[in-house]
Amino acid sequence: MTSRLLAYRPEMELPEAPGVLSLQHEDELALAAQLLELQAPSQFDTFLARQLRATAAGQQVRGTPLEGPLRQLLGKVVAPLLPLHGGSPQALKRRAARIFGMELEGLSPEDKEFELARQVVHLIDAVNTALAQDGGAGARAPRAGVETALSQVARSVAPGLLRQAAQASGRDGGRWRREGGHIVVLDC
């Protein structure tokens, strides 16, 4: 290899919304460690409040009509991924890895748990940032605004969450075929 290739260090510029800062790496690690220390499902709401205080985006959401629906929806979506609700740790890790699209092979069990906790913290932060960037447009219909922000963020951060939601709403989708002048619905 030539020395020019080895010396190449491109500068990366990532677009950021003015006034909305996401978590710093150290804060993300600290919150992930705190998430792993939770002992009961009731402590998850306290953790969410702590994360809302941790960033500028969370502070913009805190105290608005969006905060209540945000805590409820994240508690409903994220809390079952944590070992607080029982279930085998391996099954929880596999499910969480599918949701976040992660490959955890080769990591120790502790590293797997930590990486999943980091992804959960990242998901929560990304939803907070999306709501803060929305500029309060979701305040008119807070639950719908939070659901929209979560689905937009899930496309990139947790794609398996959308697949899971689509499978849960079995009535909205399905398979069918046409037989002559009739439509036959399958798997209902």
mmCIF file with all atom_site columns, C-alpha atoms in Angstrom:
data_model
loop_
_atom_site.group_PDB
_atom_site.id
_atom_site.type_symbol
_atom_site.label_atom_id
_atom_site.label_alt_id
_atom_site.label_comp_id
_atom_site.label_asym_id
_atom_site.label_entity_id
_atom_site.label_seq_id
_atom_site.pdbx_PDB_ins_code
_atom_site.Cartn_x
_atom_site.Cartn_y
_atom_site.Cartn_z
_atom_site.occupancy
_atom_site.B_iso_or_equiv
_atom_site.pdbx_formal_charge
_atom_site.auth_seq_id
_atom_site.auth_comp_id
_atom_site.auth_asym_id
_atom_site.auth_atom_id
_atom_site.pdbx_PDB_model_num
ATOM 1   C CA . MET A 1 1   ? 0.000   0.000   0.000   1.00 0.00 ? 1   MET A CA 1
ATOM 2   C CA . THR A 1 2   ? 1.149   3.484   -0.695  1.00 0.00 ? 2   THR A CA 1
ATOM 3   C CA . SER A 1 3   ? 1.760   5.935   2.078   1.00 0.00 ? 3   SER A CA 1
ATOM 4   C CA . ARG A 1 4   ? -0.866  8.276   0.585   1.00 0.00 ? 4   ARG A CA 1
ATOM 5   C CA . LEU A 1 5   ? -3.588  5.734   1.342   1.00 0.00 ? 5   LEU A CA 1
ATOM 6   C CA . LEU A 1 6   ? -2.356  5.189   4.858   1.00 0.00 ? 6   LEU A CA 1
ATOM 7   C CA . ALA A 1 7   ? -2.198  8.914   5.563   1.00 0.00 ? 7   ALA A CA 1
ATOM 8   C CA . TYR A 1 8   ? -5.731  9.579   4.285   1.00 0.00 ? 8   TYR A CA 1
ATOM 9   C CA . ARG A 1 9   ? -7.970  10.884  7.083   1.00 0.00 ? 9   ARG A CA 1
ATOM 10  C CA . PRO A 1 10  ? -11.244 12.244  5.710   1.00 0.00 ? 10  PRO A CA 1
ATOM 11  C CA . GLU A 1 11  ? -13.132 14.870  7.667   1.00 0.00 ? 11  GLU A CA 1
ATOM 12  C CA . MET A 1 12  ? -16.698 13.884  8.351   1.00 0.00 ? 12  MET A CA 1
ATOM 13  C CA . GLU A 1 13  ? -19.397 16.501  8.635   1.00 0.00 ? 13  GLU A CA 1
ATOM 14  C CA . LEU A 1 14  ? -22.658 15.255  10.011  1.00 0.00 ? 14  LEU A CA 1
ATOM 15  C CA . PRO A 1 15  ? -25.716 17.477  9.793   1.00 0.00 ? 15  PRO A CA 1
ATOM 16  C CA . GLU A 1 16  ? -27.153 18.518  13.111  1.00 0.00 ? 16  GLU A CA 1
ATOM 17  C CA . ALA A 1 17  ? -30.258 20.449  13.860  1.00 0.00 ? 17  ALA A CA 1
ATOM 18  C CA . PRO A 1 18  ? -29.513 23.823  15.430  1.00 0.00 ? 18  PRO A CA 1
ATOM 19  C CA . GLY A 1 19  ? -30.059 23.829  19.172  1.00 0.00 ? 19  GLY A CA 1
ATOM 20  C CA . VAL A 1 20  ? -30.722 20.075  19.407  1.00 0.00 ? 20  VAL A CA 1
ATOM 21  C CA . LEU A 1 21  ? -27.842 18.004  20.696  1.00 0.00 ? 21  LEU A CA 1
ATOM 22  C CA . SER A 1 22  ? -27.920 14.258  21.019  1.00 0.00 ? 22  SER A CA 1
ATOM 23  C CA . LEU A 1 23  ? -26.150 12.305  23.727  1.00 0.00 ? 23  LEU A CA 1
ATOM 24  C CA . GLN A 1 24  ? -22.408 12.378  23.933  1.00 0.00 ? 24  GLN A CA 1
ATOM 25  C CA . HIS A 1 25  ? -20.666 9.005   23.831  1.00 0.00 ? 25  HIS A CA 1
ATOM 26  C CA . GLU A 1 26  ? -19.737 9.110   27.527  1.00 0.00 ? 26  GLU A CA 1
ATOM 27  C CA . ASP A 1 27  ? -23.303 9.982   28.533  1.00 0.00 ? 27  ASP A CA 1
ATOM 28  C CA . GLU A 1 28  ? -24.649 7.149   26.392  1.00 0.00 ? 28  GLU A CA 1
ATOM 29  C CA . LEU A 1 29  ? -22.306 4.688   28.109  1.00 0.00 ? 29  LEU A CA 1
ATOM 30  C CA . ALA A 1 30  ? -23.262 5.967   31.561  1.00 0.00 ? 30  ALA A CA 1
ATOM 31  C CA . LEU A 1 31  ? -26.998 5.721   30.826  1.00 0.00 ? 31  LEU A CA 1
ATOM 32  C CA . ALA A 1 32  ? -26.551 2.216   29.401  1.00 0.00 ? 32  ALA A CA 1
ATOM 33  C CA . ALA A 1 33  ? -24.805 1.164   32.615  1.00 0.00 ? 33  ALA A CA 1
ATOM 34  C CA . GLN A 1 34  ? -27.630 2.703   34.667  1.00 0.00 ? 34  GLN A CA 1
ATOM 35  C CA . LEU A 1 35  ? -30.185 0.859   32.530  1.00 0.00 ? 35  LEU A CA 1
ATOM 36  C CA . LEU A 1 36  ? -28.489 -2.444  33.295  1.00 0.00 ? 36  LEU A CA 1
ATOM 37  C CA . GLU A 1 37  ? -28.654 -1.701  37.027  1.00 0.00 ? 37  GLU A CA 1
ATOM 38  C CA . LEU A 1 38  ? -32.468 -1.524  37.087  1.00 0.00 ? 38  LEU A CA 1
ATOM 39  C CA . GLN A 1 39  ? -34.006 -4.176  39.307  1.00 0.00 ? 39  GLN A CA 1
ATOM 40  C CA . ALA A 1 40  ? -37.772 -3.706  38.821  1.00 0.00 ? 40  ALA A CA 1
ATOM 41  C CA . PRO A 1 41  ? -40.091 -2.587  36.016  1.00 0.00 ? 41  PRO A CA 1
ATOM 42  C CA . SER A 1 42  ? -41.235 0.354   38.139  1.00 0.00 ? 42  SER A CA 1
ATOM 43  C CA . GLN A 1 43  ? -37.696 1.785   37.986  1.00 0.00 ? 43  GLN A CA 1
ATOM 44  C CA . PHE A 1 44  ? -37.842 2.096   34.196  1.00 0.00 ? 44  PHE A CA 1
ATOM 45  C CA . ASP A 1 45  ? -39.997 5.234   34.365  1.00 0.00 ? 45  ASP A CA 1
ATOM 46  C CA . THR A 1 46  ? -37.448 6.843   36.679  1.00 0.00 ? 46  THR A CA 1
ATOM 47  C CA . PHE A 1 47  ? -34.730 5.920   34.195  1.00 0.00 ? 47  PHE A CA 1
ATOM 48  C CA . LEU A 1 48  ? -36.699 7.579   31.371  1.00 0.00 ? 48  LEU A CA 1
ATOM 49  C CA . ALA A 1 49  ? -37.013 10.751  33.437  1.00 0.00 ? 49  ALA A CA 1
ATOM 50  C CA . ARG A 1 50  ? -33.251 10.689  34.055  1.00 0.00 ? 50  ARG A CA 1
ATOM 51  C CA . GLN A 1 51  ? -32.578 10.331  30.330  1.00 0.00 ? 51  GLN A CA 1
ATOM 52  C CA . LEU A 1 52  ? -34.925 13.217  29.525  1.00 0.00 ? 52  LEU A CA 1
ATOM 53  C CA . ARG A 1 53  ? -32.798 15.407  31.805  1.00 0.00 ? 53  ARG A CA 1
ATOM 54  C CA . ALA A 1 54  ? -29.552 14.202  30.194  1.00 0.00 ? 54  ALA A CA 1
ATOM 55  C CA . THR A 1 55  ? -29.853 15.977  26.817  1.00 0.00 ? 55  THR A CA 1
ATOM 56  C CA . ALA A 1 56  ? -30.982 19.276  25.398  1.00 0.00 ? 56  ALA A CA 1
ATOM 57  C CA . ALA A 1 57  ? -33.515 17.428  23.237  1.00 0.00 ? 57  ALA A CA 1
ATOM 58  C CA . GLY A 1 58  ? -34.943 15.640  26.262  1.00 0.00 ? 58  GLY A CA 1
ATOM 59  C CA . GLN A 1 59  ? -35.167 18.882  28.171  1.00 0.00 ? 59  GLN A CA 1
ATOM 60  C CA . GLN A 1 60  ? -37.163 20.413  25.304  1.00 0.00 ? 60  GLN A CA 1
ATOM 61  C CA . VAL A 1 61  ? -39.645 17.522  25.516  1.00 0.00 ? 61  VAL A CA 1
ATOM 62  C CA . ARG A 1 62  ? -39.743 17.493  29.320  1.00 0.00 ? 62  ARG A CA 1
ATOM 63  C CA . GLY A 1 63  ? -42.717 19.285  30.808  1.00 0.00 ? 63  GLY A CA 1
ATOM 64  C CA . THR A 1 64  ? -44.612 19.426  27.498  1.00 0.00 ? 64  THR A CA 1
ATOM 65  C CA . PRO A 1 65  ? -47.762 17.469  26.641  1.00 0.00 ? 65  PRO A CA 1
ATOM 66  C CA . LEU A 1 66  ? -45.484 15.024  24.772  1.00 0.00 ? 66  LEU A CA 1
ATOM 67  C CA . GLU A 1 67  ? -43.744 13.772  27.925  1.00 0.00 ? 67  GLU A CA 1
ATOM 68  C CA . GLY A 1 68  ? -46.580 11.581  29.236  1.00 0.00 ? 68  GLY A CA 1
ATOM 69  C CA . PRO A 1 69  ? -47.275 9.750   25.952  1.00 0.00 ? 69  PRO A CA 1
ATOM 70  C CA . LEU A 1 70  ? -43.526 9.430   25.340  1.00 0.00 ? 70  LEU A CA 1
ATOM 71  C CA . ARG A 1 71  ? -42.971 7.714   28.691  1.00 0.00 ? 71  ARG A CA 1
ATOM 72  C CA . GLN A 1 72  ? -46.004 5.440   28.199  1.00 0.00 ? 72  GLN A CA 1
ATOM 73  C CA . LEU A 1 73  ? -45.076 4.389   24.676  1.00 0.00 ? 73  LEU A CA 1
ATOM 74  C CA . LEU A 1 74  ? -41.395 3.838   25.425  1.00 0.00 ? 74  LEU A CA 1
ATOM 75  C CA . GLY A 1 75  ? -42.335 1.885   28.541  1.00 0.00 ? 75  GLY A CA 1
ATOM 76  C CA . LYS A 1 76  ? -44.603 -0.299  26.438  1.00 0.00 ? 76  LYS A CA 1
ATOM 77  C CA . VAL A 1 77  ? -42.114 -0.796  23.599  1.00 0.00 ? 77  VAL A CA 1
ATOM 78  C CA . VAL A 1 78  ? -38.712 -0.816  25.281  1.00 0.00 ? 78  VAL A CA 1
ATOM 79  C CA . ALA A 1 79  ? -39.291 -2.213  28.776  1.00 0.00 ? 79  ALA A CA 1
ATOM 80  C CA . PRO A 1 80  ? -40.190 -5.745  27.547  1.00 0.00 ? 80  PRO A CA 1
ATOM 81  C CA . LEU A 1 81  ? -36.734 -5.941  25.945  1.00 0.00 ? 81  LEU A CA 1
ATOM 82  C CA . LEU A 1 82  ? -35.130 -5.707  29.360  1.00 0.00 ? 82  LEU A CA 1
ATOM 83  C CA . PRO A 1 83  ? -34.681 -8.635  31.741  1.00 0.00 ? 83  PRO A CA 1
ATOM 84  C CA . LEU A 1 84  ? -36.929 -6.885  34.290  1.00 0.00 ? 84  LEU A CA 1
ATOM 85  C CA . HIS A 1 85  ? -40.040 -8.683  33.048  1.00 0.00 ? 85  HIS A CA 1
ATOM 86  C CA . GLY A 1 86  ? -38.718 -12.205 33.402  1.00 0.00 ? 86  GLY A CA 1
ATOM 87  C CA . GLY A 1 87  ? -38.213 -14.651 30.580  1.00 0.00 ? 87  GLY A CA 1
ATOM 88  C CA . SER A 1 88  ? -35.007 -16.326 29.641  1.00 0.00 ? 88  SER A CA 1
ATOM 89  C CA . PRO A 1 89  ? -32.079 -13.961 29.142  1.00 0.00 ? 89  PRO A CA 1
ATOM 90  C CA . GLN A 1 90  ? -31.124 -15.691 25.882  1.00 0.00 ? 90  GLN A CA 1
ATOM 91  C CA . ALA A 1 91  ? -34.609 -15.235 24.396  1.00 0.00 ? 91  ALA A CA 1
ATOM 92  C CA . LEU A 1 92  ? -34.648 -11.564 25.408  1.00 0.00 ? 92  LEU A CA 1
ATOM 93  C CA . LYS A 1 93  ? -31.227 -11.000 23.845  1.00 0.00 ? 93  LYS A CA 1
ATOM 94  C CA . ARG A 1 94  ? -32.245 -12.720 20.600  1.00 0.00 ? 94  ARG A CA 1
ATOM 95  C CA . ARG A 1 95  ? -35.446 -10.708 20.403  1.00 0.00 ? 95  ARG A CA 1
ATOM 96  C CA . ALA A 1 96  ? -33.668 -7.432  21.123  1.00 0.00 ? 96  ALA A CA 1
ATOM 97  C CA . ALA A 1 97  ? -30.936 -8.248  18.601  1.00 0.00 ? 97  ALA A CA 1
ATOM 98  C CA . ARG A 1 98  ? -33.604 -8.874  15.931  1.00 0.00 ? 98  ARG A CA 1
ATOM 99  C CA . ILE A 1 99  ? -35.318 -5.589  16.757  1.00 0.00 ? 99  ILE A CA 1
ATOM 100 C CA . PHE A 1 100 ? -32.120 -3.551  16.575  1.00 0.00 ? 100 PHE A CA 1
ATOM 101 C CA . GLY A 1 101 ? -30.650 -5.532  13.677  1.00 0.00 ? 101 GLY A CA 1
ATOM 102 C CA . MET A 1 102 ? -27.498 -6.404  15.597  1.00 0.00 ? 102 MET A CA 1
ATOM 103 C CA . GLU A 1 103 ? -25.101 -9.288  15.245  1.00 0.00 ? 103 GLU A CA 1
ATOM 104 C CA . LEU A 1 104 ? -23.955 -10.292 18.718  1.00 0.00 ? 104 LEU A CA 1
ATOM 105 C CA . GLU A 1 105 ? -22.068 -13.485 17.950  1.00 0.00 ? 105 GLU A CA 1
ATOM 106 C CA . GLY A 1 106 ? -18.651 -13.672 19.518  1.00 0.00 ? 106 GLY A CA 1
ATOM 107 C CA . LEU A 1 107 ? -19.417 -11.260 22.353  1.00 0.00 ? 107 LEU A CA 1
ATOM 108 C CA . SER A 1 108 ? -19.462 -12.282 25.975  1.00 0.00 ? 108 SER A CA 1
ATOM 109 C CA . PRO A 1 109 ? -22.890 -12.325 27.672  1.00 0.00 ? 109 PRO A CA 1
ATOM 110 C CA . GLU A 1 110 ? -22.028 -9.130  29.563  1.00 0.00 ? 110 GLU A CA 1
ATOM 111 C CA . ASP A 1 111 ? -20.970 -7.364  26.353  1.00 0.00 ? 111 ASP A CA 1
ATOM 112 C CA . LYS A 1 112 ? -24.184 -8.473  24.635  1.00 0.00 ? 112 LYS A CA 1
ATOM 113 C CA . GLU A 1 113 ? -26.281 -6.996  27.435  1.00 0.00 ? 113 GLU A CA 1
ATOM 114 C CA . PHE A 1 114 ? -24.293 -3.771  27.382  1.00 0.00 ? 114 PHE A CA 1
ATOM 115 C CA . GLU A 1 115 ? -24.574 -3.364  23.590  1.00 0.00 ? 115 GLU A CA 1
ATOM 116 C CA . LEU A 1 116 ? -28.319 -3.922  23.767  1.00 0.00 ? 116 LEU A CA 1
ATOM 117 C CA . ALA A 1 117 ? -28.602 -1.385  26.595  1.00 0.00 ? 117 ALA A CA 1
ATOM 118 C CA . ARG A 1 118 ? -26.655 1.114   24.464  1.00 0.00 ? 118 ARG A CA 1
ATOM 119 C CA . GLN A 1 119 ? -29.069 0.548   21.585  1.00 0.00 ? 119 GLN A CA 1
ATOM 120 C CA . VAL A 1 120 ? -32.059 1.110   23.887  1.00 0.00 ? 120 VAL A CA 1
ATOM 121 C CA . VAL A 1 121 ? -30.502 4.356   25.151  1.00 0.00 ? 121 VAL A CA 1
ATOM 122 C CA . HIS A 1 122 ? -29.783 5.392   21.557  1.00 0.00 ? 122 HIS A CA 1
ATOM 123 C CA . LEU A 1 123 ? -33.384 4.667   20.525  1.00 0.00 ? 123 LEU A CA 1
ATOM 124 C CA . ILE A 1 124 ? -34.778 6.735   23.397  1.00 0.00 ? 124 ILE A CA 1
ATOM 125 C CA . ASP A 1 125 ? -32.396 9.601   22.608  1.00 0.00 ? 125 ASP A CA 1
ATOM 126 C CA . ALA A 1 126 ? -33.248 9.496   18.899  1.00 0.00 ? 126 ALA A CA 1
ATOM 127 C CA . VAL A 1 127 ? -36.978 9.715   19.684  1.00 0.00 ? 127 VAL A CA 1
ATOM 128 C CA . ASN A 1 128 ? -36.327 12.655  22.039  1.00 0.00 ? 128 ASN A CA 1
ATOM 129 C CA . THR A 1 129 ? -34.284 14.388  19.331  1.00 0.00 ? 129 THR A CA 1
ATOM 130 C CA . ALA A 1 130 ? -36.976 13.782  16.689  1.00 0.00 ? 130 ALA A CA 1
ATOM 131 C CA . LEU A 1 131 ? -39.636 15.240  18.981  1.00 0.00 ? 131 LEU A CA 1
ATOM 132 C CA . ALA A 1 132 ? -37.465 18.270  19.798  1.00 0.00 ? 132 ALA A CA 1
ATOM 133 C CA . GLN A 1 133 ? -36.759 18.868  16.095  1.00 0.00 ? 133 GLN A CA 1
ATOM 134 C CA . ASP A 1 134 ? -40.492 18.661  15.422  1.00 0.00 ? 134 ASP A CA 1
ATOM 135 C CA . GLY A 1 135 ? -40.766 21.970  17.259  1.00 0.00 ? 135 GLY A CA 1
ATOM 136 C CA . GLY A 1 136 ? -43.898 21.143  19.215  1.00 0.00 ? 136 GLY A CA 1
ATOM 137 C CA . ALA A 1 137 ? -45.994 20.258  16.165  1.00 0.00 ? 137 ALA A CA 1
ATOM 138 C CA . GLY A 1 138 ? -46.950 17.032  17.938  1.00 0.00 ? 138 GLY A CA 1
ATOM 139 C CA . ALA A 1 139 ? -48.252 18.957  20.958  1.00 0.00 ? 139 ALA A CA 1
ATOM 140 C CA . ARG A 1 140 ? -51.698 19.238  19.350  1.00 0.00 ? 140 ARG A CA 1
ATOM 141 C CA . ALA A 1 141 ? -52.024 15.434  19.277  1.00 0.00 ? 141 ALA A CA 1
ATOM 142 C CA . PRO A 1 142 ? -49.266 14.271  21.653  1.00 0.00 ? 142 PRO A CA 1
ATOM 143 C CA . ARG A 1 143 ? -49.773 10.511  21.343  1.00 0.00 ? 143 ARG A CA 1
ATOM 144 C CA . ALA A 1 144 ? -49.866 10.653  17.539  1.00 0.00 ? 144 ALA A CA 1
ATOM 145 C CA . GLY A 1 145 ? -46.760 12.873  17.507  1.00 0.00 ? 145 GLY A CA 1
ATOM 146 C CA . VAL A 1 146 ? -44.839 10.445  19.701  1.00 0.00 ? 146 VAL A CA 1
ATOM 147 C CA . GLU A 1 147 ? -45.963 7.445   17.622  1.00 0.00 ? 147 GLU A CA 1
ATOM 148 C CA . THR A 1 148 ? -44.898 9.206   14.418  1.00 0.00 ? 148 THR A CA 1
ATOM 149 C CA . ALA A 1 149 ? -41.492 10.101  15.876  1.00 0.00 ? 149 ALA A CA 1
ATOM 150 C CA . LEU A 1 150 ? -40.973 6.541   17.116  1.00 0.00 ? 150 LEU A CA 1
ATOM 151 C CA . SER A 1 151 ? -41.869 5.007   13.756  1.00 0.00 ? 151 SER A CA 1
ATOM 152 C CA . GLN A 1 152 ? -39.567 7.423   11.894  1.00 0.00 ? 152 GLN A CA 1
ATOM 153 C CA . VAL A 1 153 ? -36.680 6.710   14.242  1.00 0.00 ? 153 VAL A CA 1
ATOM 154 C CA . ALA A 1 154 ? -37.345 2.963   14.189  1.00 0.00 ? 154 ALA A CA 1
ATOM 155 C CA . ARG A 1 155 ? -36.718 2.845   10.435  1.00 0.00 ? 155 ARG A CA 1
ATOM 156 C CA . SER A 1 156 ? -33.037 3.501   11.023  1.00 0.00 ? 156 SER A CA 1
ATOM 157 C CA . VAL A 1 157 ? -32.356 2.605   14.662  1.00 0.00 ? 157 VAL A CA 1
ATOM 158 C CA . ALA A 1 158 ? -34.661 -0.369  15.321  1.00 0.00 ? 158 ALA A CA 1
ATOM 159 C CA . PRO A 1 159 ? -36.043 -1.763  12.050  1.00 0.00 ? 159 PRO A CA 1
ATOM 160 C CA . GLY A 1 160 ? -37.248 -4.943  13.741  1.00 0.00 ? 160 GLY A CA 1
ATOM 161 C CA . LEU A 1 161 ? -39.630 -2.864  15.828  1.00 0.00 ? 161 LEU A CA 1
ATOM 162 C CA . LEU A 1 162 ? -41.632 -2.013  12.714  1.00 0.00 ? 162 LEU A CA 1
ATOM 163 C CA . ARG A 1 163 ? -41.724 -5.662  11.632  1.00 0.00 ? 163 ARG A CA 1
ATOM 164 C CA . GLN A 1 164 ? -42.899 -6.651  15.115  1.00 0.00 ? 164 GLN A CA 1
ATOM 165 C CA . ALA A 1 165 ? -45.655 -4.013  15.029  1.00 0.00 ? 165 ALA A CA 1
ATOM 166 C CA . ALA A 1 166 ? -46.778 -5.179  11.591  1.00 0.00 ? 166 ALA A CA 1
ATOM 167 C CA . GLN A 1 167 ? -46.992 -8.786  12.787  1.00 0.00 ? 167 GLN A CA 1
ATOM 168 C CA . ALA A 1 168 ? -48.938 -7.756  15.899  1.00 0.00 ? 168 ALA A CA 1
ATOM 169 C CA . SER A 1 169 ? -51.607 -6.026  13.844  1.00 0.00 ? 169 SER A CA 1
ATOM 170 C CA . GLY A 1 170 ? -52.649 -9.137  11.958  1.00 0.00 ? 170 GLY A CA 1
ATOM 171 C CA . ARG A 1 171 ? -55.991 -7.708  10.840  1.00 0.00 ? 171 ARG A CA 1
ATOM 172 C CA . ASP A 1 172 ? -54.365 -4.937  8.806   1.00 0.00 ? 172 ASP A CA 1
ATOM 173 C CA . GLY A 1 173 ? -52.396 -7.264  6.552   1.00 0.00 ? 173 GLY A CA 1
ATOM 174 C CA . GLY A 1 174 ? -52.521 -10.706 5.156   1.00 0.00 ? 174 GLY A CA 1
ATOM 175 C CA . ARG A 1 175 ? -52.349 -12.851 2.080   1.00 0.00 ? 175 ARG A CA 1
ATOM 176 C CA . TRP A 1 176 ? -55.036 -13.476 -0.481  1.00 0.00 ? 176 TRP A CA 1
ATOM 177 C CA . ARG A 1 177 ? -55.476 -14.944 -3.918  1.00 0.00 ? 177 ARG A CA 1
ATOM 178 C CA . ARG A 1 178 ? -58.021 -14.648 -6.671  1.00 0.00 ? 178 ARG A CA 1
ATOM 179 C CA . GLU A 1 179 ? -59.948 -17.741 -7.758  1.00 0.00 ? 179 GLU A CA 1
ATOM 180 C CA . GLY A 1 180 ? -62.139 -16.917 -10.706 1.00 0.00 ? 180 GLY A CA 1
ATOM 181 C CA . GLY A 1 181 ? -64.465 -14.108 -9.643  1.00 0.00 ? 181 GLY A CA 1
ATOM 182 C CA . HIS A 1 182 ? -63.759 -14.613 -5.925  1.00 0.00 ? 182 HIS A CA 1
ATOM 183 C CA . ILE A 1 183 ? -61.046 -13.489 -3.531  1.00 0.00 ? 183 ILE A CA 1
ATOM 184 C CA . VAL A 1 184 ? -59.859 -16.144 -1.084  1.00 0.00 ? 184 VAL A CA 1
ATOM 185 C CA . VAL A 1 185 ? -58.282 -14.780 2.100   1.00 0.00 ? 185 VAL A CA 1
ATOM 186 C CA . LEU A 1 186 ? -55.478 -16.971 3.488   1.00 0.00 ? 186 LEU A CA 1
ATOM 187 C CA . ASP A 1 187 ? -54.210 -17.286 7.081   1.00 0.00 ? 187 ASP A CA 1
ATOM 188 C CA . CYS A 1 188 ? -57.183 -15.689 8.799   1.00 0.00 ? 188 CYS A CA 1
#
